[in-house]
XYZ file of C-alpha atoms in Angstrom:
701
model
C -23.160 3.557 -1.972
C -25.732 0.774 -0.665
C -23.878 -1.734 1.722
C -26.874 -2.661 3.853
C -27.162 -6.293 2.983
C -27.050 -8.282 6.136
C -24.730 -11.170 6.824
C -27.089 -13.573 7.126
C -28.309 -12.988 3.318
C -24.532 -13.447 2.049
C -25.902 -16.862 0.243
C -29.354 -15.846 -0.651
C -28.972 -12.098 -2.133
C -26.281 -12.305 -4.819
C -27.474 -14.196 -8.205
C -23.937 -15.667 -8.260
C -23.806 -17.128 -5.002
C -26.866 -19.296 -5.975
C -24.239 -22.293 -6.728
C -24.530 -22.996 -2.817
C -27.963 -24.681 -3.315
C -27.554 -25.558 -6.813
C -23.987 -25.931 -8.298
C -25.224 -26.278 -12.087
C -25.804 -22.364 -11.696
C -22.218 -21.704 -11.326
C -21.076 -24.376 -14.089
C -23.390 -22.473 -16.317
C -22.257 -18.844 -15.442
C -18.425 -19.796 -15.671
C -18.197 -22.900 -17.849
C -16.877 -25.037 -15.009
C -17.344 -28.464 -16.719
C -14.482 -30.532 -16.273
C -13.567 -29.255 -13.087
C -13.828 -30.996 -9.550
C -16.793 -30.027 -7.584
C -16.139 -28.756 -4.071
C -19.724 -28.423 -2.590
C -20.335 -31.431 -0.943
C -17.805 -33.063 1.808
C -17.803 -36.504 0.671
C -17.070 -35.210 -2.959
C -14.439 -32.600 -1.775
C -12.569 -35.269 0.292
C -12.339 -37.504 -2.772
C -11.803 -34.702 -5.226
C -7.929 -34.927 -5.867
C -7.453 -38.871 -5.579
C -8.016 -38.933 -9.128
C -5.524 -36.480 -10.219
C -2.883 -37.916 -12.007
C 1.116 -37.039 -11.580
C 0.288 -36.108 -7.949
C 3.050 -36.785 -5.127
C 1.737 -40.272 -4.371
C 2.533 -41.563 -7.783
C 5.953 -39.934 -7.947
C 7.300 -40.704 -4.535
C 10.529 -40.729 -5.819
C 12.484 -38.923 -8.285
C 15.540 -39.862 -10.361
C 18.740 -37.656 -9.222
C 19.619 -35.007 -11.676
C 22.585 -36.287 -13.794
C 26.272 -34.804 -12.294
C 28.465 -33.230 -14.556
C 32.196 -33.934 -13.746
C 33.302 -31.841 -10.731
C 36.108 -29.695 -11.106
C 39.003 -30.408 -8.720
C 37.902 -27.030 -6.570
C 34.557 -28.752 -6.524
C 35.898 -32.126 -5.382
C 37.633 -30.403 -2.409
C 34.729 -28.879 -1.470
C 32.633 -31.901 -1.658
C 35.518 -33.854 0.126
C 35.437 -31.164 2.901
C 31.679 -31.256 3.281
C 31.518 -35.156 3.278
C 34.125 -34.930 6.068
C 32.063 -32.490 8.255
C 29.407 -34.980 7.631
C 31.115 -37.757 8.701
C 32.599 -36.040 12.005
C 29.284 -34.487 12.746
C 26.587 -35.793 14.713
C 22.825 -35.333 13.038
C 22.170 -32.569 15.365
C 25.157 -30.762 13.928
C 24.170 -31.381 10.467
C 20.838 -30.062 10.795
C 22.106 -27.036 12.916
C 24.580 -26.312 9.821
C 21.578 -26.489 7.283
C 19.439 -24.247 9.340
C 22.430 -21.416 9.705
C 23.010 -21.554 5.854
C 19.265 -21.095 5.349
C 19.524 -17.981 8.078
C 22.215 -16.474 5.904
C 19.955 -17.202 2.857
C 22.345 -19.274 1.435
C 19.725 -21.690 -0.102
C 21.671 -23.448 -2.553
C 24.146 -24.432 -0.119
C 21.760 -25.705 2.271
C 20.101 -27.633 -0.196
C 23.623 -29.027 -1.598
C 24.081 -30.418 2.169
C 20.759 -31.614 2.152
C 21.529 -33.857 -0.911
C 24.795 -34.865 0.439
C 22.574 -36.006 3.594
C 20.191 -37.788 1.455
C 23.098 -39.730 -0.285
C 24.083 -41.051 3.236
C 20.948 -42.246 4.065
C 19.257 -43.087 7.526
C 19.801 -39.686 8.966
C 16.871 -38.119 10.871
C 16.127 -34.539 10.899
C 14.125 -32.549 13.063
C 10.870 -30.126 12.500
C 13.115 -27.031 12.692
C 15.517 -28.376 9.815
C 12.556 -29.182 7.784
C 11.096 -25.520 8.345
C 14.657 -24.394 7.264
C 14.476 -26.514 3.919
C 11.086 -25.153 3.328
C 12.225 -21.666 3.530
C 15.549 -22.351 1.084
C 12.667 -24.071 -1.518
C 10.490 -21.358 -1.214
C 13.406 -18.677 -1.763
C 14.818 -20.545 -4.927
C 11.294 -21.196 -6.008
C 12.786 -24.536 -6.744
C 10.243 -27.243 -7.797
C 12.893 -30.040 -7.306
C 13.865 -29.139 -3.969
C 10.212 -29.332 -2.995
C 9.913 -32.878 -4.334
C 12.940 -34.042 -2.570
C 11.997 -32.635 0.650
C 8.807 -33.619 0.850
C 9.574 -36.976 0.092
C 12.142 -37.300 2.632
C 9.443 -35.993 5.190
C 7.022 -38.585 4.119
C 9.719 -41.353 3.804
C 11.228 -40.639 6.990
C 8.009 -41.106 9.119
C 7.928 -37.652 10.397
C 4.712 -36.874 12.209
C 3.742 -33.126 11.353
C 2.059 -30.867 13.698
C -0.143 -27.998 12.427
C 2.383 -25.373 12.128
C 4.488 -27.852 9.648
C 1.505 -29.088 7.920
C 0.895 -25.421 6.913
C 4.601 -24.885 5.899
C 4.435 -27.748 3.692
C 1.216 -26.515 2.097
C 2.532 -22.891 1.690
C 5.901 -24.422 0.155
C 3.663 -25.812 -2.626
C 1.576 -22.940 -3.175
C 4.253 -20.423 -3.442
C 6.369 -22.305 -5.922
C 3.110 -22.391 -7.810
C 2.680 -26.637 -7.419
C -1.339 -26.267 -7.019
C -2.073 -29.840 -7.907
C 0.034 -31.312 -5.493
C -0.750 -28.357 -2.833
C -4.367 -29.500 -3.167
C -3.444 -33.201 -2.497
C -1.632 -31.871 0.494
C -4.546 -29.608 1.368
C -6.507 -32.775 1.187
C -4.536 -35.038 3.423
C -4.482 -32.636 5.854
C -5.767 -34.119 9.422
C -6.577 -30.475 10.638
C -7.121 -27.266 8.827
C -6.881 -23.880 10.644
C -7.645 -20.268 9.269
C -3.646 -20.254 8.210
C -4.580 -23.751 6.012
C -7.499 -22.021 4.345
C -5.889 -18.810 3.532
C -2.888 -20.264 2.292
C -4.907 -22.377 -0.237
C -7.311 -19.607 -1.071
C -4.755 -17.464 -1.540
C -2.676 -19.529 -4.144
C -5.465 -19.652 -6.159
C -6.487 -16.152 -6.164
C -2.648 -15.327 -6.920
C -2.919 -17.771 -10.254
C -6.280 -16.212 -11.485
C -8.187 -19.042 -10.595
C -11.024 -16.859 -9.180
C -13.910 -19.399 -9.326
C -12.204 -22.242 -7.714
C -10.994 -19.740 -5.234
C -14.862 -19.083 -4.382
C -15.899 -22.669 -4.691
C -13.186 -23.308 -1.847
C -14.334 -20.367 0.277
C -17.939 -21.381 0.376
C -16.782 -24.737 1.473
C -14.805 -23.345 4.377
C -18.117 -21.508 5.647
C -19.828 -25.043 5.507
C -16.855 -26.661 7.306
C -15.147 -24.573 9.638
C -17.876 -22.546 10.866
C -15.756 -21.210 13.699
C -13.301 -19.410 11.106
C -15.947 -17.742 8.946
C -15.619 -14.603 11.136
C -12.564 -14.673 12.922
C -10.131 -14.252 10.496
C -10.321 -11.124 8.151
C -7.489 -11.876 5.826
C -9.675 -14.558 3.877
C -12.094 -11.845 3.261
C -9.455 -9.316 2.294
C -8.494 -12.397 -0.355
C -11.709 -13.201 -1.845
C -12.326 -9.273 -2.283
C -9.271 -9.543 -4.642
C -11.169 -12.460 -6.184
C -14.321 -10.762 -6.798
C -12.260 -7.794 -8.511
C -10.571 -10.432 -10.813
C -13.937 -11.648 -11.841
C -15.255 -8.083 -12.196
C -18.346 -9.283 -9.994
C -19.277 -6.183 -8.184
C -22.383 -7.930 -6.246
C -19.949 -10.541 -4.553
C -17.614 -7.934 -3.667
C -20.582 -5.614 -2.091
C -21.392 -8.685 0.287
C -17.941 -9.133 1.289
C -18.059 -5.628 2.123
C -21.062 -6.222 4.271
C -19.232 -8.995 5.942
C -16.246 -6.711 6.847
C -18.672 -4.403 8.269
C -20.460 -6.957 10.372
C -16.973 -8.319 11.716
C -15.860 -4.489 12.688
C -13.285 -4.805 10.252
C -14.011 -1.316 8.720
C -10.786 0.142 9.743
C -8.613 -2.615 8.598
C -6.080 -1.199 6.203
C -5.686 -4.376 4.004
C -9.491 -4.656 3.665
C -9.914 -1.204 2.855
C -7.020 -1.387 0.180
C -8.690 -4.283 -1.247
C -12.125 -2.758 -1.302
C -10.920 0.309 -3.022
C -8.969 -2.014 -5.702
C -12.208 -3.961 -6.029
C -14.536 -1.034 -6.623
C -12.291 0.642 -8.940
C -11.780 -2.440 -11.238
C -15.528 -2.982 -11.273
C -16.224 0.395 -12.488
C -17.486 2.300 -9.134
C -14.834 4.706 -8.944
C -17.416 6.342 -6.473
C -17.620 3.628 -4.059
C -13.788 3.424 -4.316
C -13.574 7.013 -3.118
C -16.234 6.259 -0.291
C -13.859 3.727 1.158
C -10.684 5.453 1.013
C -12.411 8.573 2.469
C -13.691 6.356 5.553
C -10.053 5.096 6.202
C -8.711 6.417 9.527
C -5.400 6.040 8.340
C -4.558 6.510 5.117
C -1.370 4.612 3.931
C 1.164 4.721 0.769
C -0.783 1.536 -0.503
C -4.405 3.187 -0.173
C -3.195 6.043 -2.031
C -1.598 4.315 -4.751
C -4.614 2.336 -4.899
C -7.017 5.347 -5.225
C -5.112 7.344 -7.566
C -4.542 3.794 -9.699
C -8.180 3.326 -9.880
C -8.744 7.051 -11.245
C -5.917 6.406 -13.902
C -7.551 3.095 -14.850
C -11.068 4.594 -15.533
C -9.486 7.823 -17.633
C -9.587 10.211 -14.829
C -6.180 11.591 -15.227
C -6.729 14.879 -13.918
C -8.012 13.565 -10.953
C -5.318 11.117 -10.329
C -3.127 13.983 -10.726
C -4.997 15.917 -7.968
C -4.883 12.711 -5.482
C -1.207 12.764 -5.734
C -0.762 16.354 -4.700
C -2.940 15.606 -1.822
C -0.958 12.976 -1.041
C 2.162 15.006 -1.352
C 0.805 17.741 0.858
C -0.746 15.178 3.559
C 3.131 14.068 3.977
C 2.526 10.349 2.960
C 5.774 8.441 2.087
C 5.745 7.910 -1.503
C 7.230 4.905 -3.103
C 8.076 3.720 -6.693
C 4.648 2.611 -7.336
C 3.454 6.133 -6.943
C 6.065 7.719 -9.210
C 5.231 5.001 -11.770
C 1.472 5.548 -11.818
C 1.972 9.512 -11.900
C 4.426 9.589 -14.961
C 1.749 7.100 -16.700
C -0.708 9.966 -16.200
C 1.485 12.379 -17.257
C 1.752 10.482 -20.436
C -1.799 10.286 -21.268
C -2.086 14.340 -20.580
C 1.034 15.273 -22.402
C 2.097 17.021 -19.288
C 5.833 17.572 -19.415
C 6.216 19.732 -16.308
C 4.498 17.423 -14.121
C 6.282 14.404 -15.318
C 9.774 16.209 -14.655
C 8.659 17.036 -10.942
C 7.711 13.169 -10.612
C 11.149 12.409 -12.206
C 12.531 14.652 -9.461
C 11.009 13.126 -6.855
C 11.621 9.460 -7.787
C 15.353 10.541 -7.434
C 14.605 12.592 -4.410
C 13.096 9.504 -2.475
C 15.965 6.986 -3.481
C 14.177 4.928 -6.168
C 16.295 6.882 -9.109
C 17.362 3.318 -10.201
C 13.909 1.330 -9.820
C 13.264 -0.525 -12.882
C 9.417 -0.067 -13.417
C 9.414 3.681 -12.697
C 12.410 4.205 -14.926
C 10.773 2.277 -17.761
C 7.591 4.606 -17.163
C 9.782 7.644 -17.664
C 11.592 5.905 -20.820
C 7.951 5.644 -22.452
C 6.896 9.114 -21.008
C 10.011 10.902 -22.738
C 10.231 8.854 -25.945
C 6.335 9.018 -26.636
C 6.312 13.099 -26.273
C 9.709 13.692 -28.496
C 12.137 13.919 -25.635
C 14.228 11.143 -27.380
C 17.495 12.169 -25.739
C 16.329 11.998 -22.448
C 14.363 8.637 -23.017
C 17.815 7.388 -23.914
C 19.670 8.859 -20.896
C 17.350 7.151 -18.668
C 17.367 3.858 -20.370
C 20.993 3.926 -20.538
C 21.489 4.779 -16.815
C 19.255 1.737 -15.644
C 21.462 -0.880 -14.170
C 19.032 -3.550 -15.065
C 16.702 -3.518 -17.911
C 14.025 -6.120 -18.456
C 12.033 -6.509 -21.724
C 9.458 -4.046 -21.208
C 12.290 -1.400 -21.088
C 13.507 -2.385 -24.263
C 10.171 -2.617 -25.847
C 9.213 0.995 -24.762
C 12.490 2.519 -26.451
C 12.000 0.354 -29.302
C 8.482 1.283 -29.723
C 9.305 4.780 -29.187
C 11.814 5.003 -31.843
C 9.184 3.571 -34.246
C 6.685 6.093 -33.630
C 8.822 8.926 -34.110
C 9.972 7.582 -37.612
C 13.462 6.257 -36.760
C 13.202 2.924 -37.640
C 16.773 2.364 -38.306
C 17.800 3.057 -34.696
C 14.740 1.088 -33.533
C 15.937 -2.030 -35.827
C 19.643 -1.250 -34.167
C 18.182 -1.462 -30.544
C 16.370 -4.803 -31.304
C 19.727 -6.107 -32.585
C 21.267 -4.843 -29.561
C 18.754 -6.323 -27.544
C 19.298 -9.633 -29.081
C 22.912 -9.402 -28.590
C 22.910 -8.714 -24.891
C 20.780 -11.881 -24.417
C 17.369 -10.361 -23.865
C 15.038 -12.597 -25.461
C 12.140 -10.846 -27.335
C 8.703 -11.259 -26.844
C 5.647 -10.755 -29.172
C 5.285 -6.935 -28.048
C 9.078 -6.771 -29.039
C 8.398 -7.743 -32.335
C 5.197 -5.603 -32.515
C 7.304 -2.706 -31.574
C 10.256 -3.443 -34.230
C 7.759 -4.225 -37.048
C 5.776 -1.240 -36.331
C 9.019 0.903 -36.694
C 9.505 -0.989 -40.026
C 6.197 -0.026 -41.017
C 6.406 3.483 -39.973
C 9.899 3.971 -41.493
C 9.232 2.012 -44.975
C 11.730 -0.424 -44.035
C 10.097 -3.467 -46.303
C 13.066 -5.792 -46.619
C 14.003 -5.419 -43.023
C 10.361 -5.783 -41.817
C 9.882 -9.072 -43.690
C 13.046 -10.596 -42.658
C 12.236 -10.037 -38.858
C 8.704 -11.064 -39.360
C 10.128 -14.412 -40.695
C 12.592 -14.636 -38.299
C 9.915 -14.763 -35.385
C 8.834 -18.550 -35.114
C 12.147 -19.720 -37.230
C 14.639 -18.173 -34.531
C 12.592 -17.105 -31.351
C 9.718 -19.600 -31.525
C 7.185 -16.469 -31.365
C 4.186 -17.379 -33.307
C 3.173 -14.206 -35.316
C -0.176 -12.985 -34.273
C -3.051 -10.859 -35.789
C -1.476 -7.607 -34.956
C 1.878 -8.488 -36.420
C -0.099 -9.545 -39.723
C -1.393 -6.057 -39.507
C 1.780 -4.373 -39.464
C 2.857 -6.367 -42.545
C -0.470 -5.192 -44.397
C 0.009 -1.979 -43.616
C 3.684 -1.961 -44.607
C 2.579 -3.503 -48.008
C 0.151 -0.840 -48.276
C 2.431 1.867 -47.755
C 4.224 0.832 -50.793
C 1.041 0.942 -52.887
C 1.021 -3.429 -53.040
C -2.844 -3.513 -52.093
C -3.245 -6.700 -53.871
C -0.393 -8.470 -52.032
C -1.515 -6.780 -48.577
C -5.149 -8.334 -49.829
C -3.567 -11.786 -50.320
C -1.912 -11.732 -46.912
C -5.125 -11.457 -45.156
C -6.644 -14.134 -47.071
C -3.885 -16.367 -46.748
C -3.395 -15.680 -42.745
C -3.668 -18.804 -40.655
C -6.692 -17.359 -38.663
C -9.769 -15.407 -39.342
C -8.905 -11.861 -40.083
C -9.081 -9.443 -37.356
C -10.468 -5.702 -37.320
C -6.852 -4.408 -37.126
C -6.151 -6.355 -40.271
C -9.104 -4.854 -42.102
C -8.443 -1.406 -40.720
C -4.609 -1.833 -41.985
C -5.838 -2.609 -45.727
C -8.641 0.319 -45.314
C -5.994 2.752 -44.449
C -3.948 1.936 -47.309
C -6.973 2.285 -49.621
C -7.631 5.575 -48.206
C -3.978 6.835 -48.944
C -3.820 5.420 -52.519
C -7.414 6.158 -53.199
C -8.607 2.486 -54.111
C -12.126 3.013 -53.886
C -13.396 -0.367 -54.878
C -10.996 -2.501 -52.484
C -11.403 0.274 -49.757
C -15.242 -0.367 -49.879
C -14.701 -3.961 -49.675
C -12.502 -3.525 -46.292
C -14.866 -0.745 -45.039
C -17.762 -3.311 -45.328
C -16.001 -5.842 -43.712
C -15.243 -3.406 -40.908
C -18.854 -2.281 -40.830
C -19.930 -5.909 -40.225
C -17.306 -6.812 -37.410
C -18.344 -3.608 -35.368
C -21.588 -2.397 -36.249
C -21.713 0.176 -33.421
C -18.561 1.836 -34.071
C -19.271 5.347 -35.427
C -16.140 5.825 -37.650
C -16.784 2.521 -39.697
C -19.860 4.004 -40.925
C -18.332 7.838 -41.595
C -15.384 5.828 -43.607
C -17.863 3.835 -45.742
C -20.008 6.951 -46.160
C -16.986 8.953 -47.735
C -15.800 5.785 -49.862
C -19.365 5.785 -51.169
C -19.442 9.450 -51.788
C -16.183 9.433 -53.292
C -16.888 6.840 -55.830
C -20.229 8.199 -56.792
C -22.415 5.658 -55.191
C -25.235 7.927 -54.071
C -27.916 5.155 -53.447
C -25.492 3.518 -51.001
C -24.340 6.600 -49.214
C -27.996 7.360 -48.549
C -28.489 4.007 -46.888
C -25.548 4.675 -44.470
C -26.775 8.065 -43.661
C -30.315 6.542 -42.826
C -28.760 3.741 -40.717
C -26.981 6.515 -38.631
C -30.154 8.442 -38.248
C -32.127 5.332 -37.150
C -29.047 4.509 -34.821
C -29.098 7.818 -33.266
C -25.275 7.785 -33.936
C -23.187 11.218 -33.986
C -19.714 11.907 -34.306
C -18.635 14.130 -31.200
C -16.737 17.555 -32.167
C -13.052 16.844 -32.010
C -11.386 18.590 -29.244
C -7.394 19.358 -28.495
C -5.800 20.164 -25.320
C -2.598 21.562 -24.648
C -0.920 22.227 -21.010
C 0.770 25.592 -20.377
C 2.326 26.277 -16.901
C 0.744 23.135 -15.732
C -2.515 23.982 -16.657
C -4.577 22.324 -19.437
C -6.174 24.505 -22.052
C -8.987 22.519 -24.422
C -10.146 24.160 -27.752
C -12.889 23.104 -30.100
C -13.106 23.754 -33.595
C -14.106 27.195 -33.942
C -13.799 27.857 -30.367
C -14.297 31.276 -29.080
C -14.464 30.822 -25.308
C -10.950 31.237 -24.342
C -10.077 34.492 -22.638
C -7.433 35.204 -25.414
C -9.606 34.381 -28.119
C -8.699 37.552 -29.757
C -4.812 37.164 -29.796
C -5.225 33.365 -30.846
C -7.046 33.790 -33.946
C -4.787 37.066 -34.834
C -1.831 34.860 -34.333
C -3.361 32.093 -36.346
C -4.087 34.459 -39.239
C -0.632 35.427 -39.488
C 0.511 31.763 -39.460
C -2.231 30.968 -42.148
C -0.849 33.797 -44.122
C 2.796 32.883 -43.512
C 2.563 29.204 -44.514
C 0.324 30.080 -47.510
C 3.644 31.913 -49.149
C 5.325 28.526 -48.895
C 2.746 26.591 -51.081
C -0.265 25.727 -48.575
C -3.524 25.309 -49.977
C -6.451 24.723 -47.853
C -7.873 21.013 -48.604
C -11.608 20.084 -49.254
C -13.240 16.857 -48.913
C -11.480 14.367 -46.642
C -11.664 10.657 -46.249
C -10.585 10.518 -42.626
C -13.078 8.518 -40.539
C -13.232 10.897 -37.624
C -13.958 14.159 -39.308
C -17.455 15.572 -39.363
C -18.964 18.311 -41.815
C -18.516 20.987 -39.492
C -15.278 20.690 -39.105
C -14.598 20.475 -42.740
C -16.284 24.109 -43.000
C -13.800 25.467 -40.570
C -10.475 23.977 -42.072
C -8.743 27.434 -40.991
C -9.863 27.101 -37.518
C -9.454 23.414 -36.545
C -9.055 22.879 -32.851
C -5.237 21.412 -33.270
C -4.462 25.037 -35.094
C -6.155 26.688 -32.421
C -3.998 24.921 -29.717
C -1.007 25.475 -31.419
C -1.658 29.374 -31.958
C -2.160 29.538 -28.161
C 0.977 27.505 -27.575
C 2.807 30.016 -29.515
C 1.984 33.039 -27.914
C 2.120 31.530 -24.503
C 5.684 30.082 -24.545
C 9.437 31.135 -25.399
C 10.588 30.388 -28.731
C 12.743 27.668 -27.648
C 9.627 25.406 -26.038
C 8.461 22.468 -27.996
C 4.682 21.906 -27.907
C 2.791 18.874 -26.870
C -0.620 18.582 -28.134
C -3.583 15.603 -27.477
C -6.213 15.362 -30.289
C -9.416 13.456 -29.464
C -9.925 12.303 -32.927
C -7.550 11.585 -35.889
C -5.732 14.560 -37.293
C -7.098 15.390 -40.467
C -4.888 15.925 -43.891
C -5.139 19.804 -44.059
C -3.853 20.094 -40.635
C -1.172 17.803 -41.025
C -0.153 19.829 -44.039
C -0.348 23.024 -41.782
C 1.493 21.993 -39.040
C 4.444 20.613 -40.689
C 4.734 24.064 -42.517
C 4.092 25.798 -39.220
C 6.955 23.917 -37.419
C 9.195 24.963 -40.304
C 8.534 28.456 -40.016
C 8.465 29.190 -36.137
C 11.454 26.564 -35.774
C 9.551 24.705 -33.018
C 9.233 21.157 -32.264
C 5.177 20.209 -32.284
C 4.308 16.567 -30.746
C 0.459 15.991 -31.537
C -0.905 12.461 -30.250
C -4.247 11.927 -32.206
C -6.670 8.898 -32.225
C -4.386 6.857 -34.365
C -0.526 7.528 -33.474
C 1.969 10.301 -32.403
C 3.027 12.732 -34.907
C 6.321 14.755 -34.065
C 6.659 17.668 -36.840
C 10.098 19.347 -37.080
C 11.802 21.424 -40.100
C 8.665 20.781 -42.595
C 8.233 16.642 -41.932
C 6.564 14.628 -39.567
C 7.461 11.312 -38.104
C 4.512 9.509 -39.700
C 6.064 9.901 -43.223
C 2.375 11.322 -44.140
C 0.933 7.795 -43.795
C -1.543 7.336 -40.824
């Protein structure tokens, strides 16, 4: 990893830092027209004077309307008023501070409101400090305005500490316009002031503005530029958000120059930045250099590997963390459970589940939601439901995971019932909830119920349907063979049709063999994604099937000219925590002879139940080599190996890199029937749960 840039090149060597000398560069790079410029001191000092709706225009706000209090409330108010009348100002302040100390924030602010009504009462700095804590704890915007207005009207002279506390109050309550006003009015700023303001911008995702302010700090406050590592860690997070690795590398240089290479917070920020910017090798390098590897450090590097699809490596790092006796938290287990979902690793997931309970996180909402998602996706519906029902608190993500899982396994009625229960229990559905329940309706063919839910989105829940919801309805129409209606829905959509919408129509055309409309949809996809190989293959198959040889030849020439080629499909299955990968016609496995012998027996047996090998396929992910080896596709080899390697009561979980072909789909249904096994396959399209000669997809995928 090249981190040799010297500190004095911070402003000159990175192409994105050119705006220090020419602000127009940043404007052109990040489309910042209309934002306040922070580069010159003079312009920066007056930048926020033009902001409307600032505190200066709303010094005093109208008191909130009060409902008529109950008798009990009247007695309580009278008691508090009596306390105020009988107490000195210092006694009232002490009472507020005591309430805040015990985290009784609502009561503290109620006391303060009574104090405001009395008028003329002076509060000390410690009392204002306590009130600021109450406002932050409640995230009360109204409380922030009241407390700040009272400070201004009382003429209190703020010291540096209280200025920073007022700024922090506005930032943590996400009142960034007013926070900027406070920041601009501060007579002096120290490192805490800059950290608070810059950190607030980064937390809200305003990374470009954070960098503007950071460079103003370098110009105005030279004494702080190298004395506080925290702001550099914050700016590394901003680099991560922008996914601009060159900025992060230069900040890394600054950290080394400052001697902060052993700073845990800086190291974790760097690992996260390099991971999100696509350089997992550099992330690993920083992790290896950490003198003390903390829980956060381990979690960050594991999440980095998981983010880029290196699931096996993430799992390996997890076991290294366990062997190093590092304390694991609920984030650790949540990450690993999601990795297990991708790997179809039931045994590893069970161990993570046990570890979650053993470490005292058995009721953690994030980890349990990940467990629900894992179990439901891989066919363990009862286990998923048990975890869900035991959760003391559920959020909308928990509900979405279970609803979507039922839908994926063809249990649309259960998914709709769960959606209705969710609404009855007062949980407001979001656009993901509607995607899950509409997908369940399309997978199960619940047309009427699907349309009712679709029409209720904007009418009853103020959720505007998006393209993905329209794609569900197009597929719902397509499943019933209503291709003209599906095409009309695409044309009548209130936005430009998306790739998913055309793909849904194309799937319907493939299933119902409507080559003319299918050709139109495929050409649309071809134009929207000219580099996606499956679009060419689908278009080629449709041209061949409809006898358009010249058009087919043109597609072949385009494929050759672009150098595009379908990668061989592979399927993997995990047996006793060890993954096994198979290709079509594979003979590299050490048990090849037994695998092929078992598969030949299976093919002979299912042929007695009506199985006939299919010829040509119209699926986009199947190449000619696979079509010539229908008996020995990778899915069948993996299933054969799974059957000879596990007990008769064990279900099989497979992952397929491509979309499963119709021949394998028909064969696996019959294999599941004669072996009395449950077989779950996640292909490039969706989850398929085979049981008793049926598939959860309803033969539509």
